[in-house]
């Protein structure tokens, strides 16, 4: 197992529970997805793995995170990056005041010059759009282009495990399709393992081999994506299909009561 | 605002309302009793400290309104206190004006200065605004110094003790009663503003100005209102200070005083009214605490000369500790303890 | 007459043209979806309407050109909006958040507030009642006194929506109200959006990325692409438009 999260508990400000008793396995070479609504604890888990919760005044208070058999919880983000885990963050993806090329160049690498050139070539090869924008300031890029650059920057760390916090958020469907396809290609080329946090259940189930469903800071369901696609509770709650039929938003609501929460 | 959602936090929030209001009443009652019986047991020294805390509370409440609620940072607080003190002092010296004229005159002066020095806030934010309010400080201090030179010497202005309804306010106890009333009044004013349309506009402008404007709030007007109300209150606190001391000199109003007031609202808890009182209490007592500690150290004699340096250093240290470990101040600390107790009680 | 008309609106920052000759309108009781890729200028259109930017061209509320009005003046005409992020005041209770939207209608002054005069109190009470009705409309009464920061994300989104309703607007601008919500929460939202349209007869412009929601709910769709109007029409036509599929929808298109 490349990444093993066991009974993870994260406390914010020493007293507020972020996630409780999360266990996740990410086998080498696979794509694993975490699905759930905002506030379900998806990002918290990803930031716990990548060490960024320290910046949010939070700590892993219980459980463990094992990467290649080594415990990595509560370390600094740069230490974790050095072990070969790179994060594509949800916000602040790029340095807006640097060009595309500079964004890739400033990444501290774990490897030598030749390897860097190779990675850079792979990135420009997989995302030709970035190659065309090399000299443009990252702050002027569109949402899709930023996402490509963020993925590129993460790959420049030459990771073995790539963590992606929201791949599709705020992007046009046609762009998401394009990025997903190119991401799959570069993953095959570099043999990356991916842990993906995704709000869009449809996209997560399409890309991943295995998925975990989060609700209120806990895992409520998990399984291979084939199993989940056929799971009626997933269909009902996340895909909006009942009995194989897509439910229409216009007619769905017969509940007399307010929102479920 | 945090957009993280914490399930357990939600459950404790749901727990609170009933038990919380009962606790609030209990704590308030306890506090009221303590305030009433305090002067019967206090020494003159203790009364003086208590009066200083009460004066500081009024100043802290007014800064809390401006910075803690409306989000406008000001380093001009000492300047406004000085303006109030000098208004009362000059009126008393030059025209023999009584207390009941000196106080409203100080309020009016403060309000006017607030209006003028609030204008940069329409363009500037954060640190830039803070720097622009420094101008207020230096202008007032300069004007005060010039006045002192004009009247000769640098002795400052003597003010006779005020009288109200024929009663002379010249003992610690009389001042205590007057200042308790003043602090309660200041609390009511700020509280009433905070829970009304104007207070909600303050919070909205503090949050995000574009959103506030889209809600129909005139951002410029709201900021100026905050400056005027706060500055007016601050100047009144300054006038009370002048009457209390019976003496005004420009030396008392250094930039350090402004920083102390900022410390009060940070240490107390930004954006809370009880925080203004807790911060005033803490910052006023700190030097006395340090003095006591230093006096008990071996070689106390040798350190007596450097007590001011120790004070400054300790003050800076406390500020840093709060900013790093408890940004929500004493009020935040209190709430967290409460939450811990509640969670503890919940689990079997 | 349309409630709100965007007439040949163009906006440029420096040399960069952000909006290029955009035109569309919304009627009372109509739900108009505004879709397009990120950076197409959807939120920029909202910022032009609400007076944050000053474009060339005309934006008319009924027959009055509102370009050049200040944001609070636009709000005063009854044009309310929701924001994607950071729109609510976390430390304030849900009810107080709703009351901020009634700022222009509450007739109290600072002196009365400081003295908490009886007239101030009764005015506050009156507007509290309206805010309570808005809460009732989205069935959030149980959270009335809870600080917003303590609420789950989905509920917060609904509070933002309720606040816009509390302003009793003529036109409502919704900026991605469903982003980050679960399917179930989206279904609730859909219910309230339809309820507003049908019961309150408010014209709505609705920025949305969930194409199924748009297909099911919108009366009309306007598509933006890189600052230009790409298509306008009924959902069934627009979502089959080859241009729209190429520029925005991609292969997973179709209602």
XYZ file of C-alpha atoms in Angstrom, chain C residues 3-236:
234
model
C -37.561 44.162 -15.611
C -33.876 44.348 -16.428
C -32.302 44.920 -19.821
C -28.616 44.613 -20.631
C -28.207 46.609 -23.825
C -24.937 46.370 -25.816
C -22.762 46.345 -22.728
C -18.997 46.488 -23.232
C -16.357 46.612 -20.529
C -12.603 46.884 -20.940
C -9.807 46.993 -18.359
C -6.816 48.678 -19.946
C -6.504 46.942 -23.288
C -8.332 43.829 -22.162
C -11.951 43.580 -23.324
C -13.798 41.613 -20.683
C -17.324 42.044 -22.008
C -17.965 42.637 -25.658
C -21.373 43.897 -26.754
C -23.516 41.783 -24.436
C -27.304 42.086 -24.717
C -30.075 40.234 -22.942
C -33.040 40.894 -20.702
C -35.123 39.269 -18.006
C -38.875 39.577 -17.392
C -40.728 39.565 -14.083
C -41.203 35.983 -12.966
C -38.645 34.685 -15.427
C -35.697 32.459 -14.538
C -32.796 33.222 -16.863
C -29.717 31.031 -16.591
C -26.379 32.621 -17.455
C -23.834 29.967 -18.374
C -20.371 29.787 -19.865
C -16.804 28.746 -19.048
C -14.871 30.305 -16.200
C -13.560 33.679 -17.207
C -16.381 34.124 -19.728
C -17.505 37.211 -17.822
C -20.597 35.959 -16.000
C -19.750 37.443 -12.604
C -18.467 40.556 -14.391
C -21.963 41.047 -15.817
C -23.306 40.935 -12.263
C -20.704 43.454 -11.131
C -21.771 45.781 -13.960
C -25.426 45.470 -13.005
C -24.776 46.109 -9.336
C -22.694 49.204 -10.008
C -19.258 47.896 -9.061
C -17.997 48.384 -12.630
C -19.067 51.081 -15.026
C -19.420 49.643 -18.541
C -20.349 51.397 -21.771
C -23.773 50.633 -23.184
C -26.966 50.674 -21.158
C -28.337 48.626 -18.297
C -31.978 49.434 -17.716
C -34.131 48.619 -14.720
C -37.644 48.983 -16.151
C -37.091 52.213 -18.110
C -34.288 53.730 -16.085
C -30.634 53.497 -17.107
C -28.707 52.443 -14.015
C -25.147 52.571 -15.382
C -23.139 54.932 -13.193
C -25.269 54.496 -10.083
C -23.432 53.577 -6.905
C -23.809 49.967 -5.680
C -26.034 50.975 -2.760
C -28.230 53.006 -5.099
C -28.671 49.995 -7.379
C -29.583 47.914 -4.346
C -32.064 50.643 -3.447
C -33.929 49.997 -6.706
C -34.572 46.445 -5.541
C -31.790 44.612 -7.345
C -30.459 42.036 -4.877
C -27.681 39.530 -5.397
C -25.953 36.588 -3.817
C -22.201 36.069 -3.920
C -20.116 32.972 -4.547
C -17.903 33.346 -1.479
C -17.610 35.318 1.709
C -20.921 36.988 1.481
C -22.199 36.259 4.974
C -21.087 37.650 8.314
C -19.952 34.607 10.251
C -20.124 35.971 13.749
C -23.598 37.434 13.300
C -26.700 35.345 13.815
C -28.721 34.180 10.839
C -31.431 36.723 11.599
C -28.969 39.619 11.869
C -27.464 38.591 8.533
C -30.911 38.837 6.986
C -31.466 42.206 8.621
C -28.379 43.625 6.888
C -30.315 43.238 3.640
C -33.054 45.478 5.041
C -30.643 48.312 5.712
C -32.259 50.670 3.215
C -35.756 50.030 4.439
C -35.136 50.378 8.161
C -35.897 53.951 9.139
C -33.932 54.558 12.304
C -31.204 57.076 13.036
C -28.066 56.842 15.118
C -29.378 59.048 17.930
C -32.529 56.978 18.268
C -30.459 53.815 18.183
C -28.048 54.987 20.869
C -30.975 55.932 23.123
C -32.896 52.868 21.957
C -36.078 54.908 21.696
C -39.439 53.118 21.548
C -39.807 54.149 17.900
C -36.443 52.535 17.107
C -37.473 49.360 18.841
C -40.789 49.052 17.083
C -39.127 49.697 13.718
C -36.573 46.956 14.474
C -39.370 44.600 15.456
C -41.237 45.256 12.227
C -38.221 44.389 10.101
C -37.401 41.399 12.251
C -40.816 40.091 11.275
C -40.035 40.475 7.573
C -36.672 38.738 8.050
C -38.471 35.947 9.880
C -40.813 35.555 6.932
C -37.825 35.189 4.610
C -36.437 32.538 6.962
C -39.767 30.811 6.916
C -39.752 30.891 3.115
C -36.613 28.732 3.012
C -37.577 26.832 6.173
C -34.583 27.854 8.255
C -36.406 29.128 11.345
C -34.601 26.700 13.608
C -31.258 28.405 12.899
C -32.515 31.938 13.545
C -30.140 32.794 16.401
C -27.166 30.627 15.415
C -23.987 32.417 14.291
C -23.613 31.722 10.580
C -20.038 30.418 10.894
C -21.316 27.519 12.980
C -23.693 26.266 10.296
C -22.964 23.526 7.750
C -21.959 24.806 4.329
C -25.221 23.860 2.649
C -27.256 25.753 5.216
C -24.984 28.781 4.866
C -25.706 28.851 1.147
C -29.418 28.889 1.897
C -28.941 31.721 4.382
C -27.266 33.792 1.639
C -30.252 33.081 -0.531
C -32.708 33.990 2.239
C -30.863 37.243 2.793
C -31.370 38.223 -0.826
C -35.082 37.465 -0.480
C -35.275 39.457 2.754
C -34.475 42.568 0.709
C -37.844 42.043 -1.033
C -36.159 42.534 -4.419
C -37.626 43.115 -7.845
C -34.720 41.411 -9.550
C -32.516 38.722 -8.039
C -28.990 37.918 -9.229
C -27.836 34.460 -8.136
C -24.116 33.704 -8.453
C -23.604 29.922 -8.460
C -25.977 29.185 -5.616
C -25.524 25.426 -5.959
C -21.714 25.277 -5.957
C -20.466 22.813 -3.382
C -23.872 21.404 -2.530
C -24.901 17.758 -2.530
C -27.502 16.507 -4.922
C -30.064 16.546 -2.155
C -29.274 20.141 -1.207
C -29.462 21.116 -4.864
C -32.911 19.607 -5.047
C -33.942 21.766 -2.100
C -32.499 24.787 -3.819
C -34.355 24.002 -7.009
C -37.548 23.914 -4.998
C -36.936 27.355 -3.493
C -35.893 28.918 -6.785
C -39.122 27.780 -8.379
C -41.069 28.907 -5.325
C -39.603 32.410 -5.637
C -40.380 32.622 -9.308
C -43.920 31.358 -8.953
C -44.992 32.955 -5.674
C -43.070 36.221 -5.642
C -42.954 36.881 -9.398
C -39.335 38.032 -9.239
C -37.117 38.116 -12.325
C -33.932 36.119 -11.725
C -30.570 35.905 -13.447
C -28.867 32.746 -12.375
C -25.210 31.817 -12.946
C -24.915 28.047 -12.824
C -22.503 25.256 -13.757
C -24.801 22.315 -13.095
C -26.190 21.748 -16.567
C -28.837 19.350 -15.437
C -30.243 21.943 -13.036
C -30.191 24.526 -15.792
C -31.857 22.195 -18.265
C -34.590 21.263 -15.799
C -35.326 24.648 -14.286
C -34.415 27.600 -16.490
C -37.010 29.350 -18.624
C -34.293 30.688 -20.851
C -30.508 30.377 -21.169
C -27.981 32.990 -22.173
C -24.495 31.666 -22.989
C -21.333 33.737 -22.638
C -17.982 32.771 -24.099
C -14.899 34.931 -23.606
C -16.977 38.048 -23.016
C -19.290 37.546 -25.985
C -22.879 36.409 -26.192
C -22.837 32.985 -27.828
C -26.469 31.925 -27.670
C -29.811 32.837 -26.130
C -33.011 30.845 -26.059
C -35.001 27.992 -24.584
C -32.947 25.318 -22.778
C -33.834 22.560 -25.215
